[in-house]
PDB file of N, CA and C in Angstrom:
ATOM      1  N   MET A  26     -50.559 -99.211 -28.517  1.00  0.00           N
ATOM      2  CA  MET A  26     -50.934-100.483 -27.944  1.00  0.00           C
ATOM      3  C   MET A  26     -50.952-101.582 -28.992  1.00  0.00           C
ATOM      4  N   ARG A  27     -50.889-101.209 -30.244  1.00  0.00           N
ATOM      5  CA  ARG A  27     -50.952-102.198 -31.300  1.00  0.00           C
ATOM      6  C   ARG A  27     -49.799-103.202 -31.191  1.00  0.00           C
ATOM      7  N   GLU A  28     -48.659-102.754 -30.662  1.00  0.00           N
ATOM      8  CA  GLU A  28     -47.511-103.646 -30.566  1.00  0.00           C
ATOM      9  C   GLU A  28     -47.743-104.803 -29.599  1.00  0.00           C
ATOM     10  N   PHE A  29     -48.736-104.684 -28.700  1.00  0.00           N
ATOM     11  CA  PHE A  29     -48.988-105.726 -27.720  1.00  0.00           C
ATOM     12  C   PHE A  29     -50.094-106.686 -28.133  1.00  0.00           C
ATOM     13  N   GLU A  30     -50.674-106.476 -29.295  1.00  0.00           N
ATOM     14  CA  GLU A  30     -51.741-107.362 -29.735  1.00  0.00           C
ATOM     15  C   GLU A  30     -51.255-108.796 -29.817  1.00  0.00           C
ATOM     16  N   GLY A  31     -51.975-109.674 -29.139  1.00  0.00           N
ATOM     17  CA  GLY A  31     -51.643-111.093 -29.190  1.00  0.00           C
ATOM     18  C   GLY A  31     -50.499-111.501 -28.269  1.00  0.00           C
ATOM     19  N   ARG A  32     -49.930-110.545 -27.542  1.00  0.00           N
ATOM     20  CA  ARG A  32     -48.838-110.871 -26.631  1.00  0.00           C
ATOM     21  C   ARG A  32     -49.211-110.417 -25.229  1.00  0.00           C
ATOM     22  N   SER A  33     -48.618-111.069 -24.267  1.00  0.00           N
ATOM     23  CA  SER A  33     -48.890-110.731 -22.879  1.00  0.00           C
ATOM     24  C   SER A  33     -47.632-110.183 -22.221  1.00  0.00           C
ATOM     25  N   LEU A  34     -47.797-109.239 -21.310  1.00  0.00           N
ATOM     26  CA  LEU A  34     -46.649-108.739 -20.562  1.00  0.00           C
ATOM     27  C   LEU A  34     -46.070-109.812 -19.649  1.00  0.00           C
ATOM     28  N   GLU A  35     -46.860-110.836 -19.345  1.00  0.00           N
ATOM     29  CA  GLU A  35     -46.377-111.925 -18.500  1.00  0.00           C
ATOM     30  C   GLU A  35     -45.258-112.708 -19.178  1.00  0.00           C
ATOM     31  N   ASP A  36     -45.148-112.582 -20.487  1.00  0.00           N
ATOM     32  CA  ASP A  36     -44.104-113.283 -21.228  1.00  0.00           C
ATOM     33  C   ASP A  36     -42.787-112.520 -21.219  1.00  0.00           C
ATOM     34  N   LYS A  37     -42.748-111.396 -20.514  1.00  0.00           N
ATOM     35  CA  LYS A  37     -41.561-110.538 -20.515  1.00  0.00           C
ATOM     36  C   LYS A  37     -40.961-110.458 -19.121  1.00  0.00           C
ATOM     37  N   CYS A  38     -39.662-110.256 -19.067  1.00  0.00           N
ATOM     38  CA  CYS A  38     -38.964-110.027 -17.811  1.00  0.00           C
ATOM     39  C   CYS A  38     -39.420-108.678 -17.255  1.00  0.00           C
ATOM     40  N   PRO A  39     -39.803-108.611 -15.980  1.00  0.00           N
ATOM     41  CA  PRO A  39     -40.270-107.333 -15.438  1.00  0.00           C
ATOM     42  C   PRO A  39     -39.163-106.287 -15.312  1.00  0.00           C
ATOM     43  N   PHE A  40     -37.909-106.698 -15.379  1.00  0.00           N
ATOM     44  CA  PHE A  40     -36.799-105.770 -15.243  1.00  0.00           C
ATOM     45  C   PHE A  40     -36.323-105.224 -16.587  1.00  0.00           C
ATOM     46  N   CYS A  41     -36.154-106.116 -17.551  1.00  0.00           N
ATOM     47  CA  CYS A  41     -35.541-105.691 -18.810  1.00  0.00           C
ATOM     48  C   CYS A  41     -36.479-105.803 -20.009  1.00  0.00           C
ATOM     49  N   ARG A  42     -37.655-106.386 -19.799  1.00  0.00           N
ATOM     50  CA  ARG A  42     -38.667-106.556 -20.847  1.00  0.00           C
ATOM     51  C   ARG A  42     -38.242-107.500 -21.974  1.00  0.00           C
ATOM     52  N   HIS A  43     -37.187-108.267 -21.739  1.00  0.00           N
ATOM     53  CA  HIS A  43     -36.812-109.301 -22.706  1.00  0.00           C
ATOM     54  C   HIS A  43     -37.752-110.491 -22.525  1.00  0.00           C
ATOM     55  N   PRO A  44     -37.879-111.330 -23.532  1.00  0.00           N
ATOM     56  CA  PRO A  44     -38.732-112.512 -23.389  1.00  0.00           C
ATOM     57  C   PRO A  44     -38.277-113.386 -22.222  1.00  0.00           C
ATOM     58  N   SER A  45     -39.236-113.992 -21.546  1.00  0.00           N
ATOM     59  CA  SER A  45     -38.920-114.882 -20.430  1.00  0.00           C
ATOM     60  C   SER A  45     -38.119-116.076 -20.920  1.00  0.00           C
ATOM     61  N   PRO A  46     -37.213-116.590 -20.079  1.00  0.00           N
ATOM     62  CA  PRO A  46     -36.416-117.759 -20.482  1.00  0.00           C
ATOM     63  C   PRO A  46     -37.300-118.969 -20.758  1.00  0.00           C
ATOM     64  N   LYS A  47     -36.894-119.731 -21.735  1.00  0.00           N
ATOM     65  CA  LYS A  47     -37.666-120.913 -22.128  1.00  0.00           C
ATOM     66  C   LYS A  47     -37.190-122.179 -21.419  1.00  0.00           C
ATOM     67  N   SER A  48     -35.967-122.164 -20.883  1.00  0.00           N
ATOM     68  CA  SER A  48     -35.427-123.344 -20.212  1.00  0.00           C
ATOM     69  C   SER A  48     -34.753-122.928 -18.908  1.00  0.00           C
ATOM     70  N   GLN A  49     -34.487-123.895 -18.061  1.00  0.00           N
ATOM     71  CA  GLN A  49     -33.808-123.611 -16.797  1.00  0.00           C
ATOM     72  C   GLN A  49     -32.380-123.137 -17.046  1.00  0.00           C
ATOM     73  N   GLU A  50     -31.720-123.695 -18.051  1.00  0.00           N
ATOM     74  CA  GLU A  50     -30.355-123.265 -18.374  1.00  0.00           C
ATOM     75  C   GLU A  50     -30.330-121.796 -18.778  1.00  0.00           C
ATOM     76  N   GLU A  51     -31.298-121.398 -19.580  1.00  0.00           N
ATOM     77  CA  GLU A  51     -31.376-120.013 -20.008  1.00  0.00           C
ATOM     78  C   GLU A  51     -31.694-119.105 -18.807  1.00  0.00           C
ATOM     79  N   ALA A  52     -32.567-119.555 -17.923  1.00  0.00           N
ATOM     80  CA  ALA A  52     -32.896-118.788 -16.725  1.00  0.00           C
ATOM     81  C   ALA A  52     -31.664-118.615 -15.836  1.00  0.00           C
ATOM     82  N   ASP A  53     -30.860-119.672 -15.711  1.00  0.00           N
ATOM     83  CA  ASP A  53     -29.634-119.594 -14.916  1.00  0.00           C
ATOM     84  C   ASP A  53     -28.647-118.597 -15.519  1.00  0.00           C
ATOM     85  N   ARG A  54     -28.532-118.583 -16.844  1.00  0.00           N
ATOM     86  CA  ARG A  54     -27.644-117.623 -17.516  1.00  0.00           C
ATOM     87  C   ARG A  54     -28.094-116.186 -17.263  1.00  0.00           C
ATOM     88  N   VAL A  55     -29.397-115.957 -17.376  1.00  0.00           N
ATOM     89  CA  VAL A  55     -29.938-114.620 -17.147  1.00  0.00           C
ATOM     90  C   VAL A  55     -29.693-114.200 -15.698  1.00  0.00           C
ATOM     91  N   GLN A  56     -29.903-115.135 -14.770  1.00  0.00           N
ATOM     92  CA  GLN A  56     -29.676-114.833 -13.349  1.00  0.00           C
ATOM     93  C   GLN A  56     -28.220-114.452 -13.101  1.00  0.00           C
ATOM     94  N   MET A  57     -27.282-115.188 -13.689  1.00  0.00           N
ATOM     95  CA  MET A  57     -25.865-114.878 -13.488  1.00  0.00           C
ATOM     96  C   MET A  57     -25.510-113.529 -14.106  1.00  0.00           C
ATOM     97  N   LYS A  58     -26.115-113.184 -15.237  1.00  0.00           N
ATOM     98  CA  LYS A  58     -25.884-111.866 -15.833  1.00  0.00           C
ATOM     99  C   LYS A  58     -26.311-110.776 -14.866  1.00  0.00           C
ATOM    100  N   ARG A  59     -27.466-110.982 -14.230  1.00  0.00           N
ATOM    101  CA  ARG A  59     -27.963-109.996 -13.270  1.00  0.00           C
ATOM    102  C   ARG A  59     -27.057-109.916 -12.046  1.00  0.00           C
ATOM    103  N   VAL A  60     -26.541-111.045 -11.603  1.00  0.00           N
ATOM    104  CA  VAL A  60     -25.610-111.051 -10.464  1.00  0.00           C
ATOM    105  C   VAL A  60     -24.336-110.296 -10.827  1.00  0.00           C
ATOM    106  N   GLU A  61     -23.840-110.518 -12.034  1.00  0.00           N
ATOM    107  CA  GLU A  61     -22.594-109.876 -12.478  1.00  0.00           C
ATOM    108  C   GLU A  61     -22.702-108.357 -12.543  1.00  0.00           C
ATOM    109  N   VAL A  62     -23.917-107.832 -12.741  1.00  0.00           N
ATOM    110  CA  VAL A  62     -24.094-106.377 -12.788  1.00  0.00           C
ATOM    111  C   VAL A  62     -24.602-105.832 -11.451  1.00  0.00           C
ATOM    112  N   ASN A  63     -24.409-106.634 -10.400  1.00  0.00           N
ATOM    113  CA  ASN A  63     -24.743-106.233  -9.022  1.00  0.00           C
ATOM    114  C   ASN A  63     -26.220-105.926  -8.794  1.00  0.00           C
ATOM    115  N   ASP A  64     -27.090-106.753  -9.348  1.00  0.00           N
ATOM    116  CA  ASP A  64     -28.524-106.645  -9.083  1.00  0.00           C
ATOM    117  C   ASP A  64     -28.781-107.284  -7.712  1.00  0.00           C
ATOM    118  N   PRO A  65     -29.185-106.495  -6.701  1.00  0.00           N
ATOM    119  CA  PRO A  65     -29.336-107.056  -5.359  1.00  0.00           C
ATOM    120  C   PRO A  65     -30.410-108.137  -5.259  1.00  0.00           C
ATOM    121  N   VAL A  66     -31.476-108.023  -6.034  1.00  0.00           N
ATOM    122  CA  VAL A  66     -32.527-109.046  -5.996  1.00  0.00           C
ATOM    123  C   VAL A  66     -31.988-110.365  -6.533  1.00  0.00           C
ATOM    124  N   ALA A  67     -31.238-110.318  -7.614  1.00  0.00           N
ATOM    125  CA  ALA A  67     -30.654-111.544  -8.179  1.00  0.00           C
ATOM    126  C   ALA A  67     -29.667-112.162  -7.197  1.00  0.00           C
ATOM    127  N   MET A  68     -28.910-111.317  -6.495  1.00  0.00           N
ATOM    128  CA  MET A  68     -27.955-111.838  -5.508  1.00  0.00           C
ATOM    129  C   MET A  68     -28.681-112.513  -4.353  1.00  0.00           C
ATOM    130  N   ARG A  69     -29.776-111.896  -3.903  1.00  0.00           N
ATOM    131  CA  ARG A  69     -30.548-112.514  -2.818  1.00  0.00           C
ATOM    132  C   ARG A  69     -31.131-113.850  -3.260  1.00  0.00           C
ATOM    133  N   LEU A  70     -31.658-113.890  -4.476  1.00  0.00           N
ATOM    134  CA  LEU A  70     -32.215-115.142  -4.983  1.00  0.00           C
ATOM    135  C   LEU A  70     -31.138-116.215  -5.125  1.00  0.00           C
ATOM    136  N   MET A  71     -29.940-115.802  -5.532  1.00  0.00           N
ATOM    137  CA  MET A  71     -28.828-116.747  -5.633  1.00  0.00           C
ATOM    138  C   MET A  71     -28.458-117.257  -4.235  1.00  0.00           C
ATOM    139  N   GLY A  72     -28.476-116.362  -3.249  1.00  0.00           N
ATOM    140  CA  GLY A  72     -28.223-116.770  -1.875  1.00  0.00           C
ATOM    141  C   GLY A  72     -29.247-117.771  -1.389  1.00  0.00           C
ATOM    142  N   PHE A  73     -30.505-117.539  -1.743  1.00  0.00           N
ATOM    143  CA  PHE A  73     -31.565-118.470  -1.360  1.00  0.00           C
ATOM    144  C   PHE A  73     -31.353-119.833  -1.999  1.00  0.00           C
ATOM    145  N   GLU A  74     -30.972-119.840  -3.280  1.00  0.00           N
ATOM    146  CA  GLU A  74     -30.700-121.110  -3.957  1.00  0.00           C
ATOM    147  C   GLU A  74     -29.567-121.857  -3.267  1.00  0.00           C
ATOM    148  N   ARG A  75     -28.510-121.134  -2.895  1.00  0.00           N
ATOM    149  CA  ARG A  75     -27.379-121.762  -2.191  1.00  0.00           C
ATOM    150  C   ARG A  75     -27.818-122.306  -0.842  1.00  0.00           C
ATOM    151  N   GLN A  76     -28.660-121.552  -0.143  1.00  0.00           N
ATOM    152  CA  GLN A  76     -29.130-121.994   1.164  1.00  0.00           C
ATOM    153  C   GLN A  76     -29.970-123.262   1.027  1.00  0.00           C
ATOM    154  N   GLU A  77     -30.779-123.335  -0.002  1.00  0.00           N
ATOM    155  CA  GLU A  77     -31.593-124.529  -0.251  1.00  0.00           C
ATOM    156  C   GLU A  77     -30.725-125.761  -0.483  1.00  0.00           C
ATOM    157  N   LYS A  78     -29.540-125.543  -1.040  1.00  0.00           N
ATOM    158  CA  LYS A  78     -28.605-126.639  -1.312  1.00  0.00           C
ATOM    159  C   LYS A  78     -27.661-126.883  -0.139  1.00  0.00           C
ATOM    160  N   GLU A  79     -27.975-126.270   1.025  1.00  0.00           N
ATOM    161  CA  GLU A  79     -27.170-126.397   2.240  1.00  0.00           C
ATOM    162  C   GLU A  79     -25.768-125.810   2.103  1.00  0.00           C
ATOM    163  N   ASP A  80     -25.565-124.928   1.127  1.00  0.00           N
ATOM    164  CA  ASP A  80     -24.291-124.215   0.975  1.00  0.00           C
ATOM    165  C   ASP A  80     -24.428-122.885   1.718  1.00  0.00           C
ATOM    166  N   HIS A  81     -24.300-122.944   3.042  1.00  0.00           N
ATOM    167  CA  HIS A  81     -24.539-121.765   3.869  1.00  0.00           C
ATOM    168  C   HIS A  81     -23.459-120.705   3.698  1.00  0.00           C
ATOM    169  N   ASP A  82     -22.227-121.117   3.409  1.00  0.00           N
ATOM    170  CA  ASP A  82     -21.159-120.142   3.160  1.00  0.00           C
ATOM    171  C   ASP A  82     -21.465-119.329   1.902  1.00  0.00           C
ATOM    172  N   GLY A  83     -21.893-120.014   0.854  1.00  0.00           N
ATOM    173  CA  GLY A  83     -22.257-119.329  -0.388  1.00  0.00           C
ATOM    174  C   GLY A  83     -23.469-118.433  -0.192  1.00  0.00           C
ATOM    175  N   ALA A  84     -24.453-118.920   0.568  1.00  0.00           N
ATOM    176  CA  ALA A  84     -25.640-118.115   0.842  1.00  0.00           C
ATOM    177  C   ALA A  84     -25.253-116.852   1.601  1.00  0.00           C
ATOM    178  N   PHE A  85     -24.381-116.997   2.597  1.00  0.00           N
ATOM    179  CA  PHE A  85     -23.929-115.851   3.376  1.00  0.00           C
ATOM    180  C   PHE A  85     -23.261-114.812   2.479  1.00  0.00           C
ATOM    181  N   GLU A  86     -22.433-115.288   1.559  1.00  0.00           N
ATOM    182  CA  GLU A  86     -21.723-114.378   0.651  1.00  0.00           C
ATOM    183  C   GLU A  86     -22.699-113.571  -0.207  1.00  0.00           C
ATOM    184  N   TYR A  87     -23.663-114.256  -0.822  1.00  0.00           N
ATOM    185  CA  TYR A  87     -24.613-113.561  -1.693  1.00  0.00           C
ATOM    186  C   TYR A  87     -25.551-112.655  -0.904  1.00  0.00           C
ATOM    187  N   TYR A  88     -26.011-113.117   0.266  1.00  0.00           N
ATOM    188  CA  TYR A  88     -26.876-112.276   1.091  1.00  0.00           C
ATOM    189  C   TYR A  88     -26.138-111.016   1.544  1.00  0.00           C
ATOM    190  N   THR A  89     -24.857-111.163   1.890  1.00  0.00           N
ATOM    191  CA  THR A  89     -24.076-110.020   2.340  1.00  0.00           C
ATOM    192  C   THR A  89     -23.927-108.989   1.230  1.00  0.00           C
ATOM    193  N   LYS A  90     -23.652-109.455   0.025  1.00  0.00           N
ATOM    194  CA  LYS A  90     -23.528-108.532  -1.109  1.00  0.00           C
ATOM    195  C   LYS A  90     -24.855-107.831  -1.383  1.00  0.00           C
ATOM    196  N   ALA A  91     -25.954-108.585  -1.365  1.00  0.00           N
ATOM    197  CA  ALA A  91     -27.269-107.996  -1.630  1.00  0.00           C
ATOM    198  C   ALA A  91     -27.653-107.004  -0.533  1.00  0.00           C
ATOM    199  N   ALA A  92     -27.356-107.341   0.716  1.00  0.00           N
ATOM    200  CA  ALA A  92     -27.656-106.436   1.823  1.00  0.00           C
ATOM    201  C   ALA A  92     -26.842-105.159   1.701  1.00  0.00           C
ATOM    202  N   GLY A  93     -25.597-105.277   1.278  1.00  0.00           N
ATOM    203  CA  GLY A  93     -24.750-104.114   1.082  1.00  0.00           C
ATOM    204  C   GLY A  93     -25.265-103.185  -0.001  1.00  0.00           C
ATOM    205  N   LEU A  94     -26.061-103.741  -0.906  1.00  0.00           N
ATOM    206  CA  LEU A  94     -26.654-102.942  -1.981  1.00  0.00           C
ATOM    207  C   LEU A  94     -28.065-102.471  -1.623  1.00  0.00           C
ATOM    208  N   GLY A  95     -28.461-102.729  -0.372  1.00  0.00           N
ATOM    209  CA  GLY A  95     -29.725-102.184   0.112  1.00  0.00           C
ATOM    210  C   GLY A  95     -30.924-103.101   0.078  1.00  0.00           C
ATOM    211  N   ASP A  96     -30.747-104.386  -0.174  1.00  0.00           N
ATOM    212  CA  ASP A  96     -31.880-105.307  -0.216  1.00  0.00           C
ATOM    213  C   ASP A  96     -32.297-105.671   1.212  1.00  0.00           C
ATOM    214  N   VAL A  97     -33.476-105.213   1.624  1.00  0.00           N
ATOM    215  CA  VAL A  97     -33.953-105.427   2.991  1.00  0.00           C
ATOM    216  C   VAL A  97     -34.183-106.912   3.267  1.00  0.00           C
ATOM    217  N   ASN A  98     -34.690-107.641   2.290  1.00  0.00           N
ATOM    218  CA  ASN A  98     -34.935-109.067   2.479  1.00  0.00           C
ATOM    219  C   ASN A  98     -33.633-109.831   2.687  1.00  0.00           C
ATOM    220  N   ALA A  99     -32.562-109.379   2.056  1.00  0.00           N
ATOM    221  CA  ALA A  99     -31.259-110.010   2.263  1.00  0.00           C
ATOM    222  C   ALA A  99     -30.791-109.785   3.698  1.00  0.00           C
ATOM    223  N   HIS A 100     -31.049-108.600   4.250  1.00  0.00           N
ATOM    224  CA  HIS A 100     -30.729-108.338   5.657  1.00  0.00           C
ATOM    225  C   HIS A 100     -31.458-109.333   6.554  1.00  0.00           C
ATOM    226  N   PHE A 101     -32.727-109.549   6.268  1.00  0.00           N
ATOM    227  CA  PHE A 101     -33.517-110.483   7.057  1.00  0.00           C
ATOM    228  C   PHE A 101     -32.951-111.899   6.944  1.00  0.00           C
ATOM    229  N   ASN A 102     -32.633-112.317   5.724  1.00  0.00           N
ATOM    230  CA  ASN A 102     -32.088-113.667   5.526  1.00  0.00           C
ATOM    231  C   ASN A 102     -30.755-113.825   6.245  1.00  0.00           C
ATOM    232  N   LEU A 103     -29.935-112.778   6.259  1.00  0.00           N
ATOM    233  CA  LEU A 103     -28.682-112.822   7.013  1.00  0.00           C
ATOM    234  C   LEU A 103     -28.959-112.991   8.498  1.00  0.00           C
ATOM    235  N   SER A 104     -29.970-112.299   9.000  1.00  0.00           N
ATOM    236  CA  SER A 104     -30.288-112.422  10.422  1.00  0.00           C
ATOM    237  C   SER A 104     -30.684-113.847  10.775  1.00  0.00           C
ATOM    238  N   LEU A 105     -31.372-114.519   9.851  1.00  0.00           N
ATOM    239  CA  LEU A 105     -31.739-115.919  10.101  1.00  0.00           C
ATOM    240  C   LEU A 105     -30.509-116.815  10.133  1.00  0.00           C
ATOM    241  N   LEU A 106     -29.544-116.560   9.248  1.00  0.00           N
ATOM    242  CA  LEU A 106     -28.316-117.353   9.267  1.00  0.00           C
ATOM    243  C   LEU A 106     -27.588-117.165  10.592  1.00  0.00           C
ATOM    244  N   TYR A 107     -27.520-115.937  11.073  1.00  0.00           N
ATOM    245  CA  TYR A 107     -26.869-115.677  12.356  1.00  0.00           C
ATOM    246  C   TYR A 107     -27.645-116.322  13.497  1.00  0.00           C
ATOM    247  N   HIS A 108     -28.965-116.215  13.440  1.00  0.00           N
ATOM    248  CA  HIS A 108     -29.797-116.783  14.504  1.00  0.00           C
ATOM    249  C   HIS A 108     -29.624-118.304  14.597  1.00  0.00           C
ATOM    250  N   GLU A 109     -29.578-118.953  13.431  1.00  0.00           N
ATOM    251  CA  GLU A 109     -29.470-120.403  13.383  1.00  0.00           C
ATOM    252  C   GLU A 109     -28.026-120.882  13.428  1.00  0.00           C
ATOM    253  N   GLY A 110     -27.073-119.966  13.248  1.00  0.00           N
ATOM    254  CA  GLY A 110     -25.667-120.351  13.266  1.00  0.00           C
ATOM    255  C   GLY A 110     -25.258-121.170  12.058  1.00  0.00           C
ATOM    256  N   LYS A 111     -25.876-120.918  10.934  1.00  0.00           N
ATOM    257  CA  LYS A 111     -25.563-121.667   9.711  1.00  0.00           C
ATOM    258  C   LYS A 111     -24.652-120.837   8.821  1.00  0.00           C
ATOM    259  N   GLY A 112     -23.428-121.298   8.644  1.00  0.00           N
ATOM    260  CA  GLY A 112     -22.462-120.596   7.805  1.00  0.00           C
ATOM    261  C   GLY A 112     -21.760-119.465   8.521  1.00  0.00           C
ATOM    262  N   VAL A 113     -22.205-119.186   9.736  1.00  0.00           N
ATOM    263  CA  VAL A 113     -21.619-118.119  10.556  1.00  0.00           C
ATOM    264  C   VAL A 113     -21.637-118.570  12.015  1.00  0.00           C
ATOM    265  N   GLU A 114     -20.939-117.842  12.842  1.00  0.00           N
ATOM    266  CA  GLU A 114     -20.981-118.150  14.274  1.00  0.00           C
ATOM    267  C   GLU A 114     -22.338-117.725  14.831  1.00  0.00           C
ATOM    268  N   LYS A 115     -22.980-118.604  15.571  1.00  0.00           N
ATOM    269  CA  LYS A 115     -24.295-118.320  16.120  1.00  0.00           C
ATOM    270  C   LYS A 115     -24.237-117.138  17.080  1.00  0.00           C
ATOM    271  N   ASP A 116     -25.200-116.242  16.954  1.00  0.00           N
ATOM    272  CA  ASP A 116     -25.258-115.045  17.783  1.00  0.00           C
ATOM    273  C   ASP A 116     -26.009-115.375  19.069  1.00  0.00           C
ATOM    274  N   GLU A 117     -25.276-115.699  20.122  1.00  0.00           N
ATOM    275  CA  GLU A 117     -25.897-116.082  21.389  1.00  0.00           C
ATOM    276  C   GLU A 117     -26.286-114.880  22.227  1.00  0.00           C
ATOM    277  N   LYS A 118     -25.623-113.732  22.030  1.00  0.00           N
ATOM    278  CA  LYS A 118     -25.879-112.561  22.864  1.00  0.00           C
ATOM    279  C   LYS A 118     -27.287-112.020  22.705  1.00  0.00           C
ATOM    280  N   LYS A 119     -27.883-112.162  21.545  1.00  0.00           N
ATOM    281  CA  LYS A 119     -29.176-111.557  21.268  1.00  0.00           C
ATOM    282  C   LYS A 119     -30.340-112.401  21.779  1.00  0.00           C
ATOM    283  N   ARG A 120     -30.092-113.559  22.310  1.00  0.00           N
ATOM    284  CA  ARG A 120     -31.178-114.442  22.756  1.00  0.00           C
ATOM    285  C   ARG A 120     -31.712-114.045  24.061  1.00  0.00           C
TER     286      ARG A 120
END
């Protein structure tokens, strides 16, 4: 435990234990690295960012990849896109 003296685990990435990014640019680089290695959580978060920017096609793409890798929350987010008809054809049959 001596190695943790004066340091907090909150300063570390919960996935890789590297120091947390100090800037938004660094955080974006780390996120893209995680996307490139098919991290489903990073893909879902990227989809959410795209959706926030009204890029529904991009959000659909990232959510689909994350769902294919087993991310349950990505499945849910995809269902919302279908329900609202954003970036995809609206699913009228299920109403």
